[in-house]
Every structure is written in C-alpha cells, then in structure tokens.
C-alpha cells in the first residue's frame, strides 16, 4: 500500500468526558469490535472479573478511575484506529489537555442521567479553541435519564455546539426498545442479553410501513415517527465539511456497557472522521504526507512495567514515516538519536514496529533525553507548539521522610515531573522544593508512586500560594524588574525548565503587582516551546 494511502487510513482520536460517564467502557467496546480483545472488562463491574484493558496502573485499579492517558490501537474494516483514552477526573486535566494536542478528532461521552457536567465543558472548550472535530456519544440509555431532546438542548447550550443527531433512541430507561440509525436508515433492537454478542440490525427502508409497528409496537412506532419529523425540522442535516471544520457535531445514542449503539458510532466514525491533519510549528505548517519525518512528545510515562524501570516517551507522528534504527534529530538537545525498539500499542500489548506513519503514536524507550513538548525531525530545526503548562491550583512543600533515600526521592520527583504529573518549583531564596498540582488527588498518586516505584517516602506541608504566574519582563535589565525581584524574593521560584515564576498568595496580590510593575508581565499559562 502506498505511503499516502497508509496515512489516509489512519484515524487518531481521543475519548473525553466527565469521570464515570463511561469513557473507558466505551474504549473497551471499540476494541472489542476491532477484534483487539476477546472480552471487555468493565472498570468497576464486579460481574466481570477482568480489569479494564486501558487502566494499567495499580492506583487506577484500586479506585476505578483512569489516572493516565492510555494509547490503544486496532484495525477495523480497512482503517487503522489509534485511541487515546484520557483521564476524566479533573485532578488530571493537564494530562488530558496535553493529549488533545495529539489527536485529530474527539468523541465526547455524555451520561444520560447526569447530562453535561462541568469537566466536559472545560475539555470541549479546549477542543473548540483548536477546532477539533467532535462526535458526541450519549451513553447509558438503558438507565432512567433525561429526555433525548432535553439532552440535545443541553449539549447545544452548555457546550456551545451545533448538533446533528445521526441516531435516535426508541424509548428510554425501562421503555428502551432500541436505536433508530438515521445515518444508515436501520433499527437496532435492544435485548438485555446483548452483552455477549453483537446484535443483528434490521433495515427499515420505509418508516411509514406497518413493519415498524410490528417490530416495536404501535405506540412507540408512532412516537418515533413524530420525533424523527421534529428532528428534521429543528436540527441541521449532517454536513461533513462543517464537522471537519469543528462547526457541526454529530450525536449518537447508546449504552457502552451493553454493547449497544457502539457499532453504529464506529461505522460512521471511520467514514467521516478526518485522517491525520496538518500541524503548525514555529516556522511553518507541516503536512502529514510530507516525505520527511517529524513528531513531538506529548506524554512521558515511567515504569509502565514495574519489573523493568523503563520510561516511555509517547510521540505523535505529524509527518512522514518513523523507521526503526534510523537516526533522528532531537531539536532541543541538538543531537541525533536512534531507536532500536520503538513500540506500537495494540490493545494492552506493546509490539516493536519497524515503520510507523503520520497519525500513529509510537512509544520510545527513554533514558532521560525527553521532556514533554520535545520535537523530533529528520534534521529540520523547528518546534511544534501548543503544549501548555497551566498554573497549578494546589501547592505543597515536599519533604524527604527517609534521609537514607534522598537520591531515590530526587530521581523519582525528577522523573514524575518530566511525565507532567505535576510541576516542580524551586524557591529562589532557600532552594526548597514545592510541588504544584491541578488537583489534590495528584499528591496521593505522587506519594504512592514514589514509594512503590522508587522506594522513597515523602511528606507534604502546605505552601500558601494561590496561583503560579510565569514572569515575562519586557526588559530584564531595567530597574523596575530588579525592584520586583527584590520586593517579591520570598515568592519567586524557578520551574523545571528554569523559567522564573511568581507564586502569588492571592488574586489581589497579582493585581497589585501588575499595577505596580507594569513592564513585568505575569502569565497563568506557560506555552512550552523548548
């Protein structure tokens, strides 16, 4: 198959939602359809003993939530699909924001009973800013929940989307009969035991025929006809160009746990979703079908296999092909590196691959060369932009609880910060280390991982900061900046890449500082262009 065709058959997307909306379960079912796994394991269900394939960290299994983004790939029909399953918990939002830089499209999962939740709103906002094409999947239809039209309204209003339903439920909760697939004009009937296998689909060419009454009963059939008529009047018809530009979002209904409505979603997805898209670097727009390889690190994961202390850097290939044992330029370090065992991910298995194409994600074994945001090329000097560092919400001093293990603690903190689990600030005044996180749960994860992966113990003390602001002086040599540094020295720190950060103790203090030192700019977000 030609190089261009290989790229065209790739679909790389992320699954985003609020915790518990059913993201990981949906990911599992997509893998099941792709034949990548034999049985799907519900994340929390006790009925199925197998844990979810995409949750491989011990702490995730204990809590039933996804902490780290997983990368999973499978083939379906003639397409190669790469899924990035993101954590929904808001304490791990930063990992999710970074992952969104590596996807070409997104599936947003909404829970039928809870509707659109706050975390989903934030994530969708990031997708809208980047014009990422989105498909909405309304999940858990076999449970009692909001009315389908009410849900569509909520998606439009709260998420600011323009929706075009491509499937529609017949009944809801206890009365749930199945789904009418608007995209393919057929009906999929729901039966309780559809867990094991994939149900047959009945094609209904004419909605007015008696056939529909016999299938689902006269009352539900009449109601479905009325609802579909109303849909046509109220919602725009699906248009692929508008979807690709991020101006229109198709909606599907289903129940991931019961394997229902997932096939419809997947079949439509592989037809309409974009193949790899061009990406902006600091020098030019890079097209996926260029001959020369380029890519960037969007995630680093240490100790994926506890038996081997390994670190994997996840690279999204933006253009060309990545070949095993070929030297590539690490732009920030200015040196060439070769990789003898690049990993591709196939469900929960890692495989060594000889060649990967634009759109794919490869895992490279890392001995400490990579940081999040690094660019690899075939010699061209450019940096991909757009991997943000957000200001943390929580700050704590980190102390060593076992003086004999200070080396392990240092190494552990170093590696976890490279992964982007949290941010490390070193106070200018006394060199004490402060860890800043988006959510409090991350402190537990850090403590747990330091102990179990590095054999180091730590304790925390609160540090009274409200926000971290990256300091950007208009003129680093002027008197105003020198005075700012002198007056605020107690609150100044360096982040991991050596940038100066002001750890402000309140909103008021930020406003006062800005008005007193107008040439010293304070940013809540640091765009990592390395």
Coordinates of C-alpha atoms in Angstrom, one line a residue:
X1 CA 0.0 0.0 0.0
X2 CA 1.4 3.4 -0.9
X3 CA 2.7 5.8 1.7
X4 CA -0.2 8.3 1.1
X5 CA -2.8 5.6 1.4
X6 CA -1.3 4.4 4.7
X7 CA -1.7 7.9 6.1
X8 CA -5.3 8.2 4.8
X9 CA -6.4 5.0 6.5
X10 CA -5.3 6.3 9.9
X11 CA -7.8 7.8 12.5
X12 CA -6.3 9.1 15.7
X13 CA -8.9 10.3 18.3
X14 CA -9.3 11.0 21.9
X15 CA -12.2 10.0 24.2
X16 CA -13.1 12.7 26.6
X17 CA -15.8 13.1 29.3
X18 CA -16.6 13.6 33.0
X19 CA -15.5 10.8 35.3
X20 CA -17.9 7.9 35.3
X21 CA -19.7 8.9 32.1
X22 CA -18.4 5.6 30.6
X23 CA -15.3 6.7 28.6
X24 CA -13.1 3.7 29.5
X25 CA -16.0 1.3 29.0
X26 CA -16.7 2.8 25.5
X27 CA -13.0 2.5 24.7
X28 CA -13.1 -1.2 25.7
X29 CA -16.1 -1.9 23.5
X30 CA -14.5 -0.2 20.5
X31 CA -11.5 -2.6 21.0
X32 CA -14.0 -5.5 21.2
X33 CA -15.4 -4.5 17.8
X34 CA -12.0 -4.2 16.4
X35 CA -11.2 -7.7 17.5
X36 CA -8.3 -6.4 19.6
X37 CA -9.6 -8.1 22.8
X38 CA -11.9 -11.1 23.4
X39 CA -13.9 -9.8 26.3
X40 CA -14.4 -6.3 27.6
X41 CA -13.8 -5.7 31.3
X42 CA -16.0 -3.1 32.9
X43 CA -13.9 -0.7 35.0
X44 CA -16.0 -1.1 38.2
X45 CA -18.3 -4.0 37.5
X46 CA -17.8 -7.0 39.8
X47 CA -19.6 -9.3 37.4
X48 CA -16.7 -9.2 35.0
X49 CA -13.5 -10.1 36.8
X50 CA -11.2 -8.8 34.1
X51 CA -10.0 -5.2 34.8
X52 CA -10.3 -2.7 32.0
X53 CA -7.5 -3.1 29.4
X54 CA -6.7 0.5 29.3
X55 CA -6.2 1.0 33.1
X56 CA -2.8 -0.4 33.8
X57 CA -1.7 1.5 36.9
X58 CA -2.3 -0.1 40.3
X59 CA -3.8 3.0 41.7
X60 CA -6.3 3.1 38.8
X61 CA -7.5 -0.4 39.5
X62 CA -8.0 0.4 43.2
X63 CA -10.1 3.4 42.5
X64 CA -11.8 2.5 39.3
X65 CA -10.7 5.7 37.6
X66 CA -8.3 6.4 34.8
X67 CA -5.3 8.4 36.0
X68 CA -3.0 8.3 33.0
X69 CA -3.9 8.6 29.3
X70 CA -3.7 5.2 27.6
X71 CA -2.9 4.6 24.0
X72 CA -4.6 1.8 22.2
X73 CA -4.7 0.8 18.6
X74 CA -6.6 -1.6 16.4
X75 CA -7.7 -2.3 12.9
X76 CA -11.3 -2.1 11.9
X77 CA -12.5 -2.7 8.3
X78 CA -9.6 -1.2 6.4
X79 CA -8.8 1.5 8.9
X80 CA -6.0 1.7 11.5
X81 CA -7.5 3.3 14.6
X82 CA -5.5 4.9 17.4
X83 CA -7.5 5.7 20.5
X84 CA -6.2 7.9 23.3
X85 CA -8.3 7.2 26.4
X86 CA -7.9 10.2 28.7
X87 CA -8.5 10.6 32.4
X88 CA -11.8 12.3 33.2
X89 CA -11.0 13.2 36.8
X90 CA -10.4 17.0 37.0
X91 CA -7.3 16.5 39.1
X92 CA -5.7 15.0 36.0
X93 CA -7.0 17.6 33.5
X94 CA -3.5 18.7 32.5
X95 CA -2.7 15.2 31.1
X96 CA -5.9 15.4 29.1
X97 CA -5.2 18.9 27.7
X98 CA -1.8 17.7 26.5
X99 CA -3.3 14.7 24.9
X100 CA -5.7 16.9 22.9
X101 CA -2.6 18.3 21.1
X102 CA -2.0 14.8 19.7
X103 CA -5.5 13.9 18.4
X104 CA -7.2 14.6 15.0
X105 CA -10.7 14.3 16.4
X106 CA -12.6 13.6 19.6
X107 CA -15.5 11.6 20.9
X108 CA -17.3 13.3 23.8
X109 CA -19.2 11.0 26.1
X110 CA -22.2 12.3 28.0
X111 CA -24.1 10.4 30.7
X112 CA -27.8 10.2 30.0
X113 CA -28.8 10.8 33.7
X114 CA -26.3 13.5 34.6
X115 CA -26.2 15.3 31.3
X116 CA -23.4 17.7 30.6
X117 CA -21.0 18.1 33.5
X118 CA -18.5 20.7 34.4
X119 CA -15.4 18.8 33.4
X120 CA -16.8 18.0 30.0
X121 CA -17.4 21.8 29.4
X122 CA -13.8 22.6 30.1
X123 CA -12.5 19.9 27.8
X124 CA -14.9 20.8 25.0
X125 CA -13.8 24.4 25.3
X126 CA -10.2 23.3 24.6
X127 CA -11.4 21.3 21.5
X128 CA -13.4 24.3 20.3
X129 CA -10.4 26.6 20.6
X130 CA -8.4 24.2 18.4
X131 CA -11.3 23.5 16.0
X132 CA -11.0 19.7 16.7
X133 CA -13.9 17.8 15.0
X134 CA -16.1 16.2 17.7
X135 CA -18.7 13.5 17.8
X136 CA -21.0 13.3 20.8
X137 CA -22.0 9.9 22.3
X138 CA -24.9 9.9 24.8
X139 CA -24.3 6.9 26.9
X140 CA -26.2 4.6 29.4
X141 CA -29.6 4.8 27.6
X142 CA -30.8 1.7 29.4
X143 CA -30.9 3.7 32.6
X144 CA -33.5 6.2 33.5
X145 CA -32.3 9.6 32.4
X146 CA -33.2 12.9 30.7
X147 CA -35.4 13.1 27.6
X148 CA -33.4 12.8 24.3
X149 CA -34.5 16.3 23.2
X150 CA -33.6 17.8 26.6
X151 CA -30.1 16.2 26.3
X152 CA -29.6 17.6 22.8
X153 CA -30.6 21.1 24.0
X154 CA -28.2 20.8 26.9
X155 CA -25.3 19.7 24.7
X156 CA -26.0 22.8 22.5
X157 CA -26.4 25.3 25.3
X158 CA -23.8 24.2 27.8
X159 CA -21.1 23.1 25.3
X160 CA -21.9 25.7 22.7
X161 CA -22.1 23.1 20.0
X162 CA -24.3 22.8 16.9
X163 CA -25.6 19.2 16.8
X164 CA -26.9 16.9 14.1
X165 CA -28.3 13.7 15.6
X166 CA -27.3 10.6 13.5
X167 CA -29.1 8.1 15.7
X168 CA -32.1 8.4 18.0
X169 CA -33.3 6.3 20.9
X170 CA -36.6 4.4 20.8
X171 CA -37.8 5.0 24.4
X172 CA -35.5 5.5 27.4
X173 CA -34.6 3.6 30.6
X174 CA -37.2 0.8 31.2
X175 CA -39.0 1.5 28.0
X176 CA -35.8 1.5 26.0
X177 CA -36.5 -0.6 22.8
X178 CA -33.5 0.2 20.7
X179 CA -32.0 2.8 18.4
X180 CA -33.0 4.1 15.0
X181 CA -29.9 4.8 13.0
X182 CA -30.5 7.9 10.9
X183 CA -27.1 7.6 9.2
X184 CA -27.8 4.1 7.8
X185 CA -31.6 4.1 8.0
X186 CA -32.0 0.9 10.1
X187 CA -33.1 -0.2 13.5
X188 CA -31.1 -2.0 16.2
X189 CA -33.4 -3.6 18.7
X190 CA -32.2 -3.8 22.3
X191 CA -32.4 -7.0 24.3
X192 CA -31.0 -7.5 27.8
X193 CA -28.6 -10.3 26.9
X194 CA -26.9 -8.4 24.1
X195 CA -23.8 -8.2 26.2
X196 CA -22.1 -11.2 24.8
X197 CA -22.6 -10.7 21.1
X198 CA -23.2 -8.1 18.6
X199 CA -26.9 -7.8 17.7
X200 CA -28.3 -8.1 14.2
X201 CA -29.6 -5.0 12.6
X202 CA -33.0 -4.7 10.9
X203 CA -33.1 -2.4 7.9
X204 CA -36.2 -0.3 7.7
X205 CA -36.5 1.4 4.4
X206 CA -39.9 3.0 5.0
X207 CA -40.7 4.4 8.4
X208 CA -44.4 4.7 7.5
X209 CA -44.7 0.9 6.9
X210 CA -46.5 -1.5 9.3
X211 CA -43.2 -3.3 9.6
X212 CA -42.1 -0.7 12.2
X213 CA -45.3 -1.2 14.3
X214 CA -44.8 -5.0 14.3
X215 CA -41.1 -4.6 15.4
X216 CA -41.5 -2.2 18.3
X217 CA -45.3 -1.9 18.9
X218 CA -47.7 0.7 17.5
X219 CA -47.3 3.4 20.2
X220 CA -43.5 3.5 20.2
X221 CA -43.6 3.4 16.4
X222 CA -45.9 6.4 16.2
X223 CA -43.8 8.3 18.7
X224 CA -40.6 7.6 16.8
X225 CA -42.1 8.9 13.6
X226 CA -43.2 12.1 15.3
X227 CA -39.8 12.6 17.0
X228 CA -37.8 12.0 13.7
X229 CA -40.1 14.5 12.0
X230 CA -39.3 17.0 14.7
X231 CA -35.6 16.3 14.5
X232 CA -35.6 17.1 10.8
X233 CA -37.3 20.5 11.4
X234 CA -35.2 21.5 14.4
X235 CA -31.6 20.3 13.6
X236 CA -29.4 20.8 10.6
X237 CA -28.7 17.9 8.3
X238 CA -25.2 16.4 8.7
X239 CA -22.5 18.0 6.6
X240 CA -19.0 16.5 6.6
X241 CA -17.2 19.7 5.8
X242 CA -18.8 21.5 8.7
X243 CA -18.0 18.6 11.0
X244 CA -14.3 18.6 9.9
X245 CA -14.0 22.4 10.5
X246 CA -15.4 22.0 14.0
X247 CA -18.7 23.8 13.2
X248 CA -21.1 20.9 13.5
X249 CA -21.2 17.9 15.9
X250 CA -23.0 14.6 15.1
X251 CA -24.7 12.9 18.0
X252 CA -25.1 9.2 18.6
X253 CA -27.1 7.4 21.4
X254 CA -26.2 4.1 23.0
X255 CA -25.2 2.0 26.0
X256 CA -21.5 1.2 26.0
X257 CA -21.8 -1.3 28.9
X258 CA -24.4 -3.3 27.0
X259 CA -22.5 -3.0 23.7
X260 CA -25.3 -1.1 22.2
X261 CA -25.1 1.7 19.7
X262 CA -21.3 1.4 19.6
X263 CA -21.1 -0.3 16.2
X264 CA -23.2 2.5 14.7
X265 CA -20.8 5.1 16.2
X266 CA -17.7 3.2 15.0
X267 CA -19.0 2.6 11.4
X268 CA -19.9 6.2 11.0
X269 CA -16.8 7.4 12.7
X270 CA -14.4 5.6 10.3
X271 CA -16.3 7.1 7.3
X272 CA -16.5 10.7 8.4
X273 CA -13.6 11.3 10.9
X274 CA -10.5 13.1 9.5
X275 CA -7.3 11.3 8.6
X276 CA -4.1 12.9 10.1
X277 CA -4.3 16.7 9.9
X278 CA -1.5 19.3 9.3
X279 CA 0.1 20.9 12.4
X280 CA 1.6 24.3 13.0
X281 CA 5.2 24.5 14.0
X282 CA 7.1 27.7 15.0
X283 CA 8.4 28.0 11.4
X284 CA 5.7 26.7 9.1
X285 CA 2.6 24.5 8.7
X286 CA 3.6 20.8 8.4
X287 CA 1.5 18.5 6.1
X288 CA 1.1 14.8 7.1
X289 CA 2.1 13.4 3.7
X290 CA 5.5 15.2 3.5
X291 CA 8.2 12.7 2.9
X292 CA 10.3 13.7 5.9
X293 CA 9.5 12.5 9.4
X294 CA 8.6 14.9 12.2
X295 CA 6.8 14.4 15.5
X296 CA 6.5 15.6 19.1
X297 CA 6.4 14.2 22.6
X298 CA 3.0 14.7 24.2
X299 CA 3.3 12.3 27.2
X300 CA 6.0 10.5 29.1
X301 CA 5.2 7.5 31.2
X302 CA 7.7 6.0 33.7
X303 CA 7.6 2.4 35.0
X304 CA 4.9 1.0 32.7
X305 CA 6.3 -2.3 33.5
X306 CA 7.2 -2.5 37.3
X307 CA 9.7 -5.3 36.6
X308 CA 11.8 -3.0 34.4
X309 CA 12.3 0.6 35.4
X310 CA 11.5 1.9 32.0
X311 CA 10.3 5.3 30.7
X312 CA 8.4 5.6 27.5
X313 CA 8.1 8.8 25.6
X314 CA 4.9 8.9 23.5
X315 CA 5.4 10.6 20.2
X316 CA 2.7 11.7 17.8
X317 CA 4.0 11.4 14.3
X318 CA 2.9 14.5 12.4
X319 CA 4.5 13.9 9.0
X320 CA 6.3 11.2 7.1
X321 CA 7.3 7.8 8.5
X322 CA 9.2 6.8 11.6
X323 CA 11.7 4.0 11.0
X324 CA 13.4 1.8 13.5
X325 CA 17.2 2.3 13.9
X326 CA 17.2 5.4 11.7
X327 CA 18.8 8.5 13.3
X328 CA 16.5 11.5 14.0
X329 CA 17.4 14.9 15.3
X330 CA 16.3 15.8 18.9
X331 CA 15.8 19.6 18.2
X332 CA 16.1 20.9 21.8
X333 CA 19.3 18.9 22.5
X334 CA 20.6 19.4 19.0
X335 CA 21.8 15.7 18.8
X336 CA 20.9 12.7 16.8
X337 CA 19.3 9.7 18.4
X338 CA 18.5 6.2 17.1
X339 CA 15.7 3.9 18.5
X340 CA 16.2 0.1 18.3
X341 CA 12.8 -0.8 19.7
X342 CA 10.0 1.7 19.0
X343 CA 6.7 0.4 20.4
X344 CA 3.3 0.5 18.9
X345 CA 0.3 -0.3 21.1
X346 CA -2.2 -2.9 20.2
X347 CA -4.8 -3.1 23.0
X348 CA -2.8 -3.9 26.1
X349 CA 0.1 -5.4 24.2
X350 CA 3.2 -3.4 23.1
X351 CA 4.8 -4.5 19.9
X352 CA 8.1 -3.4 18.3
X353 CA 7.4 -1.9 14.9
X354 CA 9.8 -1.3 12.0
X355 CA 7.8 1.5 10.5
X356 CA 5.0 3.9 11.6
X357 CA 3.1 6.5 9.7
X358 CA 1.8 10.0 10.2
X359 CA -1.1 9.8 12.7
X360 CA 0.4 6.9 14.6
X361 CA 1.6 7.1 18.2
X362 CA 4.9 5.4 19.0
X363 CA 6.5 4.8 22.4
X364 CA 10.2 5.3 22.6
X365 CA 12.3 4.0 25.4
X366 CA 13.8 7.0 27.1
X367 CA 16.9 7.3 29.3
X368 CA 16.1 10.9 30.2
X369 CA 16.5 12.6 26.9
X370 CA 12.9 13.7 26.5
X371 CA 10.7 16.3 28.0
X372 CA 7.0 16.9 27.2
X373 CA 6.8 19.1 24.1
X374 CA 10.1 18.0 22.5
X375 CA 10.3 17.8 18.7
X376 CA 12.0 15.1 16.7
X377 CA 12.7 15.7 13.0
X378 CA 14.9 14.4 10.1
X379 CA 17.2 17.4 10.6
X380 CA 14.9 20.4 10.2
X381 CA 15.1 22.9 13.1
X382 CA 11.6 23.6 14.2
X383 CA 9.4 23.2 17.3
X384 CA 5.8 22.1 17.5
X385 CA 3.9 24.5 19.6
X386 CA 0.8 24.3 21.7
X387 CA 1.7 22.1 24.6
X388 CA 0.6 24.2 27.5
X389 CA 1.6 24.2 31.2
X390 CA -1.3 25.6 33.3
X391 CA -1.0 27.3 36.6
X392 CA -1.5 24.7 39.4
X393 CA -4.3 25.2 41.9
X394 CA -2.6 23.5 44.9
X395 CA 0.9 24.0 46.3
X396 CA 2.8 22.0 48.9
X397 CA 6.4 21.7 50.1
X398 CA 7.7 18.2 49.6
X399 CA 9.9 16.8 52.4
X400 CA 12.0 13.7 52.4
X401 CA 10.6 11.3 55.0
X402 CA 13.6 8.9 54.8
X403 CA 17.0 10.7 54.8
X404 CA 18.8 7.5 53.6
X405 CA 16.7 7.5 50.4
X406 CA 17.3 11.1 49.2
X407 CA 18.8 10.0 45.9
X408 CA 15.8 7.8 45.1
X409 CA 13.4 10.7 46.1
X410 CA 15.3 13.1 43.9
X411 CA 15.2 10.7 40.9
X412 CA 11.6 9.9 41.5
X413 CA 10.5 13.5 41.7
X414 CA 12.6 14.3 38.6
X415 CA 11.0 11.6 36.5
X416 CA 7.4 12.2 37.7
X417 CA 7.8 15.9 36.8
X418 CA 9.1 15.0 33.4
X419 CA 6.0 13.0 32.9
X420 CA 4.0 16.1 33.6
X421 CA 2.2 14.5 36.7
X422 CA 2.7 17.8 38.5
X423 CA 5.0 20.8 38.4
X424 CA 8.1 21.4 40.4
X425 CA 9.1 24.9 41.7
X426 CA 12.4 25.5 43.5
X427 CA 12.3 28.6 45.7
X428 CA 15.0 31.2 44.8
X429 CA 15.5 32.1 48.5
X430 CA 16.3 28.8 50.1
X431 CA 16.1 26.1 47.4
X432 CA 13.2 24.3 49.0
X433 CA 11.1 22.3 46.6
X434 CA 7.4 23.0 46.1
X435 CA 5.1 20.7 44.1
X436 CA 2.2 22.3 42.3
X437 CA -0.8 20.3 41.1
X438 CA -4.1 20.9 39.3
X439 CA -5.9 18.7 41.9
X440 CA -5.3 17.4 45.4
X441 CA -5.6 13.7 44.3
X442 CA -2.3 14.0 42.4
X443 CA -0.4 14.3 45.7
X444 CA -1.7 10.8 46.6
X445 CA -0.6 9.5 43.3
X446 CA 2.9 11.1 43.6
X447 CA 3.3 9.7 47.2
X448 CA 2.1 6.2 46.1
X449 CA 4.3 6.1 43.0
X450 CA 7.4 7.4 44.8
X451 CA 7.1 4.7 47.4
X452 CA 6.1 1.8 45.0
X453 CA 8.3 2.6 42.0
X454 CA 11.3 4.4 43.6
X455 CA 11.3 3.1 47.2
X456 CA 11.2 6.7 48.5
X457 CA 8.9 8.2 51.1
X458 CA 7.8 11.8 51.3
X459 CA 5.6 14.1 53.4
X460 CA 4.0 17.4 52.4
X461 CA 3.4 20.8 54.1
X462 CA 1.1 23.4 52.8
X463 CA 2.5 26.3 51.0
X464 CA 0.2 29.4 50.9
X465 CA 0.1 30.2 47.2
X466 CA -3.0 31.0 45.1
X467 CA -1.5 30.7 41.6
X468 CA 1.8 30.3 39.8
X469 CA 2.4 33.1 37.3
X470 CA 5.2 32.9 34.8
X471 CA 7.2 36.1 34.8
X472 CA 7.9 37.8 31.5
X473 CA 9.7 41.2 31.9
X474 CA 9.6 43.5 28.9
X475 CA 13.2 44.5 29.7
X476 CA 15.1 42.1 32.0
X477 CA 17.8 44.7 32.6
X478 CA 15.6 47.6 33.8
X479 CA 15.3 49.0 37.3
X480 CA 11.6 48.0 37.6
X481 CA 12.3 44.3 37.1
X482 CA 15.2 44.5 39.6
X483 CA 12.9 46.0 42.2
X484 CA 10.2 43.5 41.5
X485 CA 12.7 40.7 42.2
X486 CA 13.9 42.4 45.4
X487 CA 10.5 43.0 46.8
X488 CA 9.0 39.7 45.9
X489 CA 12.0 37.5 46.5
X490 CA 10.2 35.3 49.1
X491 CA 7.6 34.3 46.4
X492 CA 9.9 33.8 43.5
X493 CA 10.9 30.3 42.2
X494 CA 12.2 28.6 39.1
X495 CA 10.2 25.9 37.3
X496 CA 11.7 22.8 35.9
X497 CA 12.9 24.4 32.7
X498 CA 14.5 27.3 34.6
X499 CA 11.8 29.9 33.9
X500 CA 11.1 32.5 36.7
X501 CA 7.7 32.0 38.4
X502 CA 5.9 34.3 40.9
X503 CA 3.9 32.2 43.4
X504 CA 1.2 34.7 44.3
X505 CA -0.7 34.3 47.5
X506 CA -4.0 35.9 46.3
X507 CA -5.8 37.4 43.3
X508 CA -5.4 40.8 44.9
X509 CA -1.6 40.4 45.2
X510 CA -1.5 39.6 41.4
X511 CA -3.5 42.7 40.6
X512 CA -1.4 44.9 42.9
X513 CA 1.9 43.5 41.4
X514 CA 0.7 44.1 37.8
X515 CA -0.3 47.7 38.5
X516 CA 3.0 48.5 40.5
X517 CA 5.3 46.9 37.9
X518 CA 3.5 47.3 34.5
X519 CA 6.5 46.2 32.4
X520 CA 6.6 42.8 34.2
X521 CA 4.0 40.6 32.6
X522 CA 2.5 37.7 34.6
X523 CA 1.1 34.7 32.7
X524 CA -1.1 31.9 34.0
X525 CA -0.2 29.6 31.2
X526 CA 3.4 28.8 30.0
X527 CA 3.4 27.6 26.4
X528 CA 6.2 25.1 26.3
X529 CA 8.3 25.9 23.3
X530 CA 11.6 24.4 24.1

